Short mmCIF file of C-alpha atoms in Angstrom, two decimals:
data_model
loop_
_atom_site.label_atom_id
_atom_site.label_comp_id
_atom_site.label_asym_id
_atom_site.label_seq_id
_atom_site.Cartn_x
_atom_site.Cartn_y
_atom_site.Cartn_z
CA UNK O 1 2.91 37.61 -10.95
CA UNK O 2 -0.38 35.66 -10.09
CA UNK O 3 -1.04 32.11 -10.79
CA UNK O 4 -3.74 32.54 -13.17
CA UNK O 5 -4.47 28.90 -13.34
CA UNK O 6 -4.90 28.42 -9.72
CA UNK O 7 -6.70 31.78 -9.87
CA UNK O 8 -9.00 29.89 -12.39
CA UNK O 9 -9.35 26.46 -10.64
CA UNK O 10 -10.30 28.11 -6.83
CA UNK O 11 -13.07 30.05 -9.16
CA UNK O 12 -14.31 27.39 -10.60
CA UNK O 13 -14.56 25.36 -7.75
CA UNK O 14 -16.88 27.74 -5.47
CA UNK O 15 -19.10 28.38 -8.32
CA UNK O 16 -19.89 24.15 -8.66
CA UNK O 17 -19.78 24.30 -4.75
CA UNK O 18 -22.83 26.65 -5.50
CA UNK O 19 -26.56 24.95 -5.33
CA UNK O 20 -28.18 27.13 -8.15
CA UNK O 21 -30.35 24.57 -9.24
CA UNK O 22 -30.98 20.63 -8.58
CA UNK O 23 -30.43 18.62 -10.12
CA UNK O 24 -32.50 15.48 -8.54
CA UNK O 25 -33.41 11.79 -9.60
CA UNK O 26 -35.53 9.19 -7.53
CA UNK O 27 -34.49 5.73 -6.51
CA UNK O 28 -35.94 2.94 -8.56
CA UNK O 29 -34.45 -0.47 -7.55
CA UNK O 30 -32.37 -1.33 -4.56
CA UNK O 31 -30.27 -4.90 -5.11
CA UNK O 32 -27.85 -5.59 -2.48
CA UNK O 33 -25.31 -2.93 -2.06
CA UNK O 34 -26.60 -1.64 -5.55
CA UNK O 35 -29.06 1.46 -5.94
CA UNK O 36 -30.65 1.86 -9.37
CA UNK O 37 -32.22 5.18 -9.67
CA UNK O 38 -34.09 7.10 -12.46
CA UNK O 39 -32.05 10.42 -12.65
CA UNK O 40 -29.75 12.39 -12.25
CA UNK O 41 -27.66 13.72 -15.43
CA UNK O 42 -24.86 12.70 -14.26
CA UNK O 43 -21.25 10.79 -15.51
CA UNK O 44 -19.25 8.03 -13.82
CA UNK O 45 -17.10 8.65 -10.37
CA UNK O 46 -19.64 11.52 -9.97
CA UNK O 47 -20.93 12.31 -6.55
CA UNK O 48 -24.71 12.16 -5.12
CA UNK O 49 -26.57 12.36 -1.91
CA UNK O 50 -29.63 10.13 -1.37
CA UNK O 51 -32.29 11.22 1.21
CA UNK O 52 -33.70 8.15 3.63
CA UNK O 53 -36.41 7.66 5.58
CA UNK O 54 -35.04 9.85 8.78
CA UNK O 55 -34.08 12.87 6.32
CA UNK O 56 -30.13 11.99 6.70
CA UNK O 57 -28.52 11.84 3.82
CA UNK O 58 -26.15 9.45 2.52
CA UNK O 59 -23.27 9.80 0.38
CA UNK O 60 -22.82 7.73 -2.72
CA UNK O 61 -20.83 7.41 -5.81
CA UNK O 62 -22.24 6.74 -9.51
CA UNK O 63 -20.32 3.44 -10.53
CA UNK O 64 -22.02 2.62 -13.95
CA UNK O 65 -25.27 2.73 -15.92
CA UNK O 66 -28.31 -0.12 -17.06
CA UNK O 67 -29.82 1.46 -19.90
CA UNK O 68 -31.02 4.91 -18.97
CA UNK O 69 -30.65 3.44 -14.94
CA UNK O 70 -27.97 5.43 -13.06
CA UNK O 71 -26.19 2.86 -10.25
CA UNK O 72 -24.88 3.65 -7.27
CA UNK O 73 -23.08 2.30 -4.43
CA UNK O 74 -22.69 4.33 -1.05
CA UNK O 75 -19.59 5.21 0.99
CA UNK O 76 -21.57 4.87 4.40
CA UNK O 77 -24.66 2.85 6.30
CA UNK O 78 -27.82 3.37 4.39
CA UNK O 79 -30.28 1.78 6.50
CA UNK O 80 -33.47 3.46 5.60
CA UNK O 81 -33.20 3.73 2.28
CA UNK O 82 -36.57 3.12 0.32
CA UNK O 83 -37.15 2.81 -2.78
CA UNK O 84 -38.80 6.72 -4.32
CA UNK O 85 -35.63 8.42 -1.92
CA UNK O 86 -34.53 11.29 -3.81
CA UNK O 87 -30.72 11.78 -5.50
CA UNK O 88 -29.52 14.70 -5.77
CA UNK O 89 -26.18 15.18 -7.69
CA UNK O 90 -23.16 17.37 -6.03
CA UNK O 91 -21.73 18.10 -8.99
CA UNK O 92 -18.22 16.87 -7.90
CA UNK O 93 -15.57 14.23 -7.91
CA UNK O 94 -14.17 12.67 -4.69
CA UNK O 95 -11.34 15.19 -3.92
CA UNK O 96 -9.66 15.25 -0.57
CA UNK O 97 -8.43 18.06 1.54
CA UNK O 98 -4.22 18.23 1.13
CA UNK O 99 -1.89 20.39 3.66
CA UNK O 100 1.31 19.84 4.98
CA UNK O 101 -0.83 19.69 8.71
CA UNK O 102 -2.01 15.93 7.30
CA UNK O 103 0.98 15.00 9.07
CA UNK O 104 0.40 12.81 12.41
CA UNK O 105 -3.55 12.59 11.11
CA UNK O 106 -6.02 9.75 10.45
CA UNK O 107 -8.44 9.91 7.83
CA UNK O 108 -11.08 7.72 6.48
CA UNK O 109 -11.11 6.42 2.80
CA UNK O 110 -12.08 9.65 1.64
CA UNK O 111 -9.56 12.14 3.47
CA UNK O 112 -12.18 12.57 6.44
CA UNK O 113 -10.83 13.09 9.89
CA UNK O 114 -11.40 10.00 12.12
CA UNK O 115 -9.00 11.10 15.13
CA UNK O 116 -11.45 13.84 16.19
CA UNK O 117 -9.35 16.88 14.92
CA UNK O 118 -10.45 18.96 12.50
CA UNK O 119 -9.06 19.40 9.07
CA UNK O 120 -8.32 23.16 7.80
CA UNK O 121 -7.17 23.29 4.40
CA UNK O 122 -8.78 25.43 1.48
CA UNK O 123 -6.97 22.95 -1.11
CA UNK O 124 -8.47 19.54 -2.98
CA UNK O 125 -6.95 17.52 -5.06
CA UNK O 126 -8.70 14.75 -6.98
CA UNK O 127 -8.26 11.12 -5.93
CA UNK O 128 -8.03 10.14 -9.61
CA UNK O 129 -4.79 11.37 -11.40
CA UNK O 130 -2.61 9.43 -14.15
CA UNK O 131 1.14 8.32 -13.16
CA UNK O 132 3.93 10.49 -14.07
CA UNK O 133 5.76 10.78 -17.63
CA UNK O 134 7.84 7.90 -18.11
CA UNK O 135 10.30 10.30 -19.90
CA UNK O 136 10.53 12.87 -16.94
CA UNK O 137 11.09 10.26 -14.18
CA UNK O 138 13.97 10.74 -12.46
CA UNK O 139 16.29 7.45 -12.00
CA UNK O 140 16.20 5.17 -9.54
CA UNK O 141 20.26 5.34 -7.96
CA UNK O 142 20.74 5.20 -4.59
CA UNK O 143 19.45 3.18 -1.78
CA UNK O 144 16.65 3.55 0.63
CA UNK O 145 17.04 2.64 4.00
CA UNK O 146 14.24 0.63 6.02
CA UNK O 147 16.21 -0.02 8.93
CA UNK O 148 15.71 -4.22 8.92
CA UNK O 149 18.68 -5.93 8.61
CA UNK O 150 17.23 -8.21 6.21
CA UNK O 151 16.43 -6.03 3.61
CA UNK O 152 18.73 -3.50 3.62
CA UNK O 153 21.46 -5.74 3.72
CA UNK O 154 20.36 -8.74 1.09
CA UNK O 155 17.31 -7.04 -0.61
CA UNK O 156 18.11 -3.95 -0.32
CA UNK O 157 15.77 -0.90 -1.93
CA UNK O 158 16.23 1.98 -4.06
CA UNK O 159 14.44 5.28 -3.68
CA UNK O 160 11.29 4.88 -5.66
CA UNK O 161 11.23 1.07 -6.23
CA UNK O 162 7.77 -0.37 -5.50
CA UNK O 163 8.02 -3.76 -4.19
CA UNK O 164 5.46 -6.31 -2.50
CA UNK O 165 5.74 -8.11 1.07
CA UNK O 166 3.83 -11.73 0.15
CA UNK O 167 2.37 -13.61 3.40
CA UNK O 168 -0.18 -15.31 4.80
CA UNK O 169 -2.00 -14.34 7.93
CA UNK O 170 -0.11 -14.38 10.98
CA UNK O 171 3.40 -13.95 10.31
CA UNK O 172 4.20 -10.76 11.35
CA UNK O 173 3.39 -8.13 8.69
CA UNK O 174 1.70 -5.72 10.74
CA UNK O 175 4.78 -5.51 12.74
CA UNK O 176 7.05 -5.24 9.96
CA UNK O 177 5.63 -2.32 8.23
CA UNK O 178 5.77 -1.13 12.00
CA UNK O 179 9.35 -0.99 11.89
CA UNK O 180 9.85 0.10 8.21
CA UNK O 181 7.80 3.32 9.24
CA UNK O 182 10.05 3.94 12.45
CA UNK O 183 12.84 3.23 11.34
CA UNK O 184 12.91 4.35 7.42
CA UNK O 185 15.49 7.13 6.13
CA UNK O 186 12.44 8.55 4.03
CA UNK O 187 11.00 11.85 4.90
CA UNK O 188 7.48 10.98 5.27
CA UNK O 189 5.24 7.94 5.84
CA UNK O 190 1.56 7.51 4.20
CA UNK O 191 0.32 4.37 5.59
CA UNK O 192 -3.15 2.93 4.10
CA UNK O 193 -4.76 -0.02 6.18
CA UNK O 194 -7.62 -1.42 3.96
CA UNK O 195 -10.02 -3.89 5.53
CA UNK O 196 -8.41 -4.30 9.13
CA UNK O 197 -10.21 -4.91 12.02
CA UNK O 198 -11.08 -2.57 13.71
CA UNK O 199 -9.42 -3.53 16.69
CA UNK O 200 -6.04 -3.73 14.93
CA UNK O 201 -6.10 -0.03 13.42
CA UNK O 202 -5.69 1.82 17.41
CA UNK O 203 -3.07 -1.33 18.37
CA UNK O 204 -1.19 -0.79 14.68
CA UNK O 205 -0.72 2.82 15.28
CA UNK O 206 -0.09 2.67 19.47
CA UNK O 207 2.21 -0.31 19.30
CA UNK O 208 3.54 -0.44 15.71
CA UNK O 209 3.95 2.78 14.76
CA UNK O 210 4.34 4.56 18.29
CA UNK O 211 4.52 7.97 18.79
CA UNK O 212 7.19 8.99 16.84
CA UNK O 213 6.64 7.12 13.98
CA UNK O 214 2.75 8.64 13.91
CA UNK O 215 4.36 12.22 13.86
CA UNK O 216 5.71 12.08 10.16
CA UNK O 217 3.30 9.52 9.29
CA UNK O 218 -0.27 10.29 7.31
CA UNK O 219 -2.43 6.96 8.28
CA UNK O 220 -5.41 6.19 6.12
CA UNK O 221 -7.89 3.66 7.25
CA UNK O 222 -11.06 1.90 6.00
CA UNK O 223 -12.07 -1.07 8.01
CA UNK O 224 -13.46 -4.44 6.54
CA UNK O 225 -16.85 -3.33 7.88
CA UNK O 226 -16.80 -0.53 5.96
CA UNK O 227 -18.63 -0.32 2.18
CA UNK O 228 -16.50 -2.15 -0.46
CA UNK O 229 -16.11 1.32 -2.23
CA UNK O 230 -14.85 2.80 1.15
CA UNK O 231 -12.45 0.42 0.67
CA UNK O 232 -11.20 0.84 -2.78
CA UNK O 233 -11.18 4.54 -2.28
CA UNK O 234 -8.10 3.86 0.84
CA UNK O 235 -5.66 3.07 -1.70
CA UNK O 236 -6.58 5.93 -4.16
CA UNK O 237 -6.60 8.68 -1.23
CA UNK O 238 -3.17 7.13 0.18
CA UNK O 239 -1.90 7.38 -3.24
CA UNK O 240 -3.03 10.69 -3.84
CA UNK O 241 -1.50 12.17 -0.72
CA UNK O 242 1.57 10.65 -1.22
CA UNK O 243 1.88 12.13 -4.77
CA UNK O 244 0.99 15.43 -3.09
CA UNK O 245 4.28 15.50 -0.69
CA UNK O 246 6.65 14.11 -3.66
CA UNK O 247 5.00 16.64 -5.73
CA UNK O 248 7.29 19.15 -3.05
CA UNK O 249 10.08 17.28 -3.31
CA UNK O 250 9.84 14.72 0.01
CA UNK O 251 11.64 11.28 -0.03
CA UNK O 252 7.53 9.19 0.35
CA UNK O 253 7.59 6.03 1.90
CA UNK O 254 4.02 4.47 0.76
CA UNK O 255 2.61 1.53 2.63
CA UNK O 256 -0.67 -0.35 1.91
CA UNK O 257 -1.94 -3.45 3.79
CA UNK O 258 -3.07 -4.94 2.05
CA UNK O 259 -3.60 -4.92 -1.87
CA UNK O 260 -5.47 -8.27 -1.81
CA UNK O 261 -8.27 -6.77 0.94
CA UNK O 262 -8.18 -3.75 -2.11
CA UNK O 263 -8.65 -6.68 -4.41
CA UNK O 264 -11.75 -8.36 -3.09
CA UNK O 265 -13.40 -4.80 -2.98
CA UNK O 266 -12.75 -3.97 -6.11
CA UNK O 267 -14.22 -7.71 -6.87
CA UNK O 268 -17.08 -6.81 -5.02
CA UNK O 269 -18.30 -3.82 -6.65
CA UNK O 270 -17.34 -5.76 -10.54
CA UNK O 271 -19.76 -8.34 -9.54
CA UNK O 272 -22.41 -6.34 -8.12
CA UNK O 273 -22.57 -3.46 -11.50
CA UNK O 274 -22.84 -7.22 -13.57
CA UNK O 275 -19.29 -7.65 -14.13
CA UNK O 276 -18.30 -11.53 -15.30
CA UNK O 277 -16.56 -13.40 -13.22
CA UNK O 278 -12.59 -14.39 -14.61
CA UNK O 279 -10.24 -15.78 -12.24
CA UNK O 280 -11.02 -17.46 -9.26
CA UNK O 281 -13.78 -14.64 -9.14
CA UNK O 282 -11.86 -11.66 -9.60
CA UNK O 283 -12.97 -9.29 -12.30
CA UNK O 284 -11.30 -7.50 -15.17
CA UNK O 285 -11.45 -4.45 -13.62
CA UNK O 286 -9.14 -5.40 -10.80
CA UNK O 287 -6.75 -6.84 -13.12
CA UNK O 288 -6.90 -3.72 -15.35
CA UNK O 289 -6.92 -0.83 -12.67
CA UNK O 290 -3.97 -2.42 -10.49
CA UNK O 291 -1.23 -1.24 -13.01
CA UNK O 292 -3.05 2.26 -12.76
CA UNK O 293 -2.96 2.40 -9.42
CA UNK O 294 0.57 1.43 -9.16
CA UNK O 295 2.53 2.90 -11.72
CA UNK O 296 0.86 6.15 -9.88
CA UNK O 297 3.93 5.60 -7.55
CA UNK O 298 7.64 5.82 -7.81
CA UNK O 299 9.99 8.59 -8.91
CA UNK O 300 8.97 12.15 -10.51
CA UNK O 301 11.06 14.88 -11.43
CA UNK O 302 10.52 16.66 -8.14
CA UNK O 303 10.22 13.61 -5.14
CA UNK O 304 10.02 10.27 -4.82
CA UNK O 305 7.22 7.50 -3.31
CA UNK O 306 8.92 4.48 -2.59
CA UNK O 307 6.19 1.71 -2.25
CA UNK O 308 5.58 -1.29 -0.18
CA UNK O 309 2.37 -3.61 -0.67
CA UNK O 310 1.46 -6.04 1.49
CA UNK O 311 -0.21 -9.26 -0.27
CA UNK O 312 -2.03 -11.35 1.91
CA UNK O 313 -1.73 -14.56 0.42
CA UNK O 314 -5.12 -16.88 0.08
CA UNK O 315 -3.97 -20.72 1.50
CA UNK O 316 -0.23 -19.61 1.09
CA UNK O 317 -0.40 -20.29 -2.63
CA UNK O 318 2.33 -17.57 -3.64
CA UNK O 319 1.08 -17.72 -7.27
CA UNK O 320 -3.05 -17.07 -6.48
CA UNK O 321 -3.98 -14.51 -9.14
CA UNK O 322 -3.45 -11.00 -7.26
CA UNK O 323 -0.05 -12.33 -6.02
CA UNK O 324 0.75 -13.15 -9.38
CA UNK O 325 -0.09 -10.01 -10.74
CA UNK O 326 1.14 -7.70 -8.27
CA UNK O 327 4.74 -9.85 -8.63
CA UNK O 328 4.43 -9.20 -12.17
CA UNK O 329 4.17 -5.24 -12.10
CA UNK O 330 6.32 -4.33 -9.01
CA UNK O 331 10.14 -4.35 -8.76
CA UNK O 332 10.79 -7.27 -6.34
CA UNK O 333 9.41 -9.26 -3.78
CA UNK O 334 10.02 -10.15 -0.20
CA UNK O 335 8.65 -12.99 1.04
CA UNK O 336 7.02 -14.25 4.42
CA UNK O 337 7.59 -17.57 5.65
CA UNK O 338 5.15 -19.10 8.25
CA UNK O 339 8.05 -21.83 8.81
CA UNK O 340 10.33 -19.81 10.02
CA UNK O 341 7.30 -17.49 12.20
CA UNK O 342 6.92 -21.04 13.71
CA UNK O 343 10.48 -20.84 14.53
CA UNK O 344 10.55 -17.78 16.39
CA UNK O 345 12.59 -16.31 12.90
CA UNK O 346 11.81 -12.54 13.10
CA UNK O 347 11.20 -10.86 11.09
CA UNK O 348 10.28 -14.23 9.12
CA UNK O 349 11.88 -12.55 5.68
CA UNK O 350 12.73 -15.99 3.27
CA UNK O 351 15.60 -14.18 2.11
CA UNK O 352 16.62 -16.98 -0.64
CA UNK O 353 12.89 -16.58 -1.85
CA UNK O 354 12.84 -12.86 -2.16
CA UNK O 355 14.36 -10.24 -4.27
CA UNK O 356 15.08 -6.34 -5.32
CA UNK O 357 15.40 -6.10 -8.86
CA UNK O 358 17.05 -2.99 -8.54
CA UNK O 359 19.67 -3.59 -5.68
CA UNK O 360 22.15 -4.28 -8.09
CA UNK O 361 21.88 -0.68 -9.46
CA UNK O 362 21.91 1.43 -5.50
CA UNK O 363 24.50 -0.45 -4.04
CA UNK O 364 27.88 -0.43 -4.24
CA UNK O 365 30.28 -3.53 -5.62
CA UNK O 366 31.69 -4.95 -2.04
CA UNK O 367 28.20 -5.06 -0.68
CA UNK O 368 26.56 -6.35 -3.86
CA UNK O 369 29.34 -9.30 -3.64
CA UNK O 370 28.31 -9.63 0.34
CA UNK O 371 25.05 -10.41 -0.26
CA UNK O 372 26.09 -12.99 -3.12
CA UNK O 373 28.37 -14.40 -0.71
CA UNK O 374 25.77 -15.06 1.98
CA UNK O 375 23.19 -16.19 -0.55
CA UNK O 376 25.19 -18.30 -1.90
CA UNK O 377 26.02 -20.18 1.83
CA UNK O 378 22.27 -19.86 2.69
CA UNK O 379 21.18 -21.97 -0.31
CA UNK O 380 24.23 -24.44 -0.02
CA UNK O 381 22.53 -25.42 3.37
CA UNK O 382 19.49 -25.55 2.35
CA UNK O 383 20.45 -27.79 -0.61
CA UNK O 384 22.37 -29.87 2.59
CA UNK O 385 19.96 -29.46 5.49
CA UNK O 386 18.20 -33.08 5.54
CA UNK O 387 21.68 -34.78 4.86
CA UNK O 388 22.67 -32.85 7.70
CA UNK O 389 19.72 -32.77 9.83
CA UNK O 390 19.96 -37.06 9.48
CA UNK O 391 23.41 -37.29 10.25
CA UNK O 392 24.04 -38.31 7.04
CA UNK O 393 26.41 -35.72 5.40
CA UNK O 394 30.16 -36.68 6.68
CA UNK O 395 32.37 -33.66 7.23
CA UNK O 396 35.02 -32.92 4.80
CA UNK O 397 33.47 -34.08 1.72
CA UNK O 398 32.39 -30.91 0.73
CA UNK O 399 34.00 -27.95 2.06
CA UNK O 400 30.81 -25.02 0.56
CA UNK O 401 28.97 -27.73 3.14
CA UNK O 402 31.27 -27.61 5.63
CA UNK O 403 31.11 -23.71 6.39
CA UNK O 404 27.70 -23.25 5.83
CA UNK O 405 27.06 -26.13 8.46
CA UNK O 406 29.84 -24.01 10.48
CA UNK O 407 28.07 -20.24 9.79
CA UNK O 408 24.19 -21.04 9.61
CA UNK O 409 23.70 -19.93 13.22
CA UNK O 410 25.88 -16.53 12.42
CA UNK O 411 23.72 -15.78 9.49
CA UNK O 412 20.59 -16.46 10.90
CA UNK O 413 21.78 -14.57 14.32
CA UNK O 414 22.35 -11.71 11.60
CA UNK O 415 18.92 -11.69 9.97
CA UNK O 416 16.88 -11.74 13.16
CA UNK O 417 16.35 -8.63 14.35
CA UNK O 418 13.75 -7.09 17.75
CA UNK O 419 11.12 -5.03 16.72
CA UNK O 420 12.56 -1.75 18.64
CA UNK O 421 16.10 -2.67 17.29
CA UNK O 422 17.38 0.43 15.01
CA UNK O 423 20.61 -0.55 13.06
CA UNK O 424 21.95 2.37 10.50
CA UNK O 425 22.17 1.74 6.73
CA UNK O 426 25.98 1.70 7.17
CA UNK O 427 26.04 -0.57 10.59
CA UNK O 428 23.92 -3.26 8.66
CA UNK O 429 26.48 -3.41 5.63
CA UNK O 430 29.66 -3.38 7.69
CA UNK O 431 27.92 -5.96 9.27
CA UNK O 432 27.23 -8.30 6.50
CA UNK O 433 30.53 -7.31 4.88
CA UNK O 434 32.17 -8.77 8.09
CA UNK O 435 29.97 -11.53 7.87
CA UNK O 436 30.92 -12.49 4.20
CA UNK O 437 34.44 -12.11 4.68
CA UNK O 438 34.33 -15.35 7.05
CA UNK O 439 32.00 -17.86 4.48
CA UNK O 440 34.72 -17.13 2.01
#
């Protein structure tokens, strides 16, 4: 028996694909990336072509209203735009092309090829969708692996756990979202680089990813020359295609890099539609579409997306507003440390700093009590290290000191890993397990 509702929805979609009539407006006022324009009947997130001086055309998307003013902002270059250029209204949504060929594929913000392939699929799927039914989400109870040492063994993941990577610039998060997406147990990788150079995208995906990470990988890119709503559409496309892979019942490893480059678009287009200024500059609306965006992820009833965001932290002030907020809604954190880049620590994880809120619940007991074990020696030294580092502490007066003045070296030897390294889930816990057994 036919699918009467797809039936329905292909229907429907070639007769608005039709141009029966136009539907047409003119351009009134043009203020920085902002186009005012008189016309057409249309309602917000809606699609419209302008026509510029050389008869291109240039896409755009309606972002609010001034009175009876419609206002735009474009998804591409529109140098020769004047003010009288006509809008015409496409009687659509931004919907992206979705097929299980996406796989080993680069696409702009908007799901268009960028790697010179084409793209053959006959089904869209809107970039705007709400998050699943709390009530139908499946549990989060086993672990992920991500293949760093690091995390799987002391902040370790559960499938469907969304959890930030806080840094500044420069410390090596590029690389480790390299190694996550080579090295990860989940079935698929959608990987959305918002405002990177453009010089890093070709070296991310040759060098980071490599080959075989690129062929289960879907990479999404909009560079930081690219239109602020180029930008903010990355994470909504990446979203979207992840959602359309757990919707068939794939293990999804999500990665964006970075939230806070999503951030300062989404500022950008607040401020230009007249939006007041809150904290530090950011508007409401990033504050109040963030948990939108990200509850879109996690478990459903069918798959899972397991999310990482990177959060590129302004001065390395771990408690600037986005990093605040983003720490707020996701289920742990794993922090960066420039000290310990300076050190040649890699990856520089500041394990004491960072957690999984939901390790307890996908691991079992004697690796739970690892971890606590090698915690617990990691901040003793810490609490010691100038003492130490002075000469001051005297062996034997405390003996917590005394083995984690003994074991640092083994613990940190354990945590450092090379990029192309490739421990299993089980090596890593055996290891730590081993490693516990002698700070006891």
């Amino acid at each position: 028996m036919k699918d009467y509702n797809e039936i329905y929805e292909n229907i429907n979609r070639k007769l608005n694909s039709l141009d029966l009539f136009s539907l047409e407006g003119i351009v009134d006022r043009i203020t920085g990336v902002v186009i005012e324009s008189r016309g057409p009947d249309v309602s917000l997130g809606d699609l419209c072509s302008i026509t510029l001086r050389d008869e291109n055309t240039a896409l755009c998307e309606v972002v609010g209203f001034v009175g009876n003013k419609v206002l735009l902002m474009p998804f591409e270059d529109v140098h020769g735009l004047y003010v009288g250029a006509k809008v015409k209204k496409l009687n659509r949504k931004v919907s992206i092309g979705i097929t299980q060929n996406l796989l080993g594929r680069v696409l702009d913000g908007i799901g268009r090829p960028i790697d010179g392939k084409p793209l053959i699929t006959d089904k869209y799927r809107s970039i705007y969708s709400p998050p699943p039914n709390p009530l139908i989400r499946n549990k989060i109870e086993e672990p992920l692996s991500v293949g760093v040492k690091a995390i799987d063994g002391l902040i370790t993941l559960g499938k469907g756990q969304r959890i930030g990577i806080f840094a500044g610039s420069g410390v090596g998060k590029s690389t480790l979202l390299g190694m996550i997406a080579r090295n990860t147990s989940a079935d698929i990788n959608v990987i959305s680089l918002i405002g990177e150079r453009g010089r890093e995208v070709r070296e991310f995906i040759e060098r980071d990813l490599g080959e075989e990470g690129l062929k289960r990988s879907v990479v999404i890119v909009s560079t930081s020359d690219q239109p602020a709503l180029m930008r903010t559409k990355a994470l909504l496309s990446a979203t979207t295609v992840a959602e359309f892979f757990r919707d068939m019942g794939y293990s999804v490893m999500l990665m964006v890099d970075s939230l806070t480059r999503w951030a300062m678009a989404q500022r950008e287009i607040g401020l230009s539609i007249g939006e007041p200024p809150a904290t530090r500059g950011y508007t409401p609306s990033v504050f109040a579409e963030l948990p939108k965006i990200l509850e879109r992820a996690g478990n459903s009833d069918k798959g899972s997306i397991t999310a990482i965001y990177t959060v590129l932290v302004e001065g390395d002030d771990f408690n600037e507003p986005i990093s605040d907020t983003v720490r707020g809604i996701v289920d742990g954190h794993i922090i960066l440390s420039r000290r310990l880049a300076e050190s040649s620590h890699y990856p520089a994880i500041d394990v004491l700093a960072s957690i999984s809120r939901l390790m307890s619940s996908v691991v079992t007991s004697e690796h739970l009590d690892a971890a606590y074990t090698v915690r617990d020696i990691m901040a003793t030294y810490n609490d010691a290290k100038d003492l130490i580092e002075v000469g001051a502490y005297k062996e034997g007066t405390n003996k917590k000191i005394d083995i984690a003045k003994k074991e640092i070296d083994n613990i940190n030897s354990f945590l450092k890993q090379g990029t192309f390294e490739r421990p299993t889930f089980n090596e890593i816990v055996e290891q730590l397990i081993n490693l516990a057994k002698k700070l006891k």
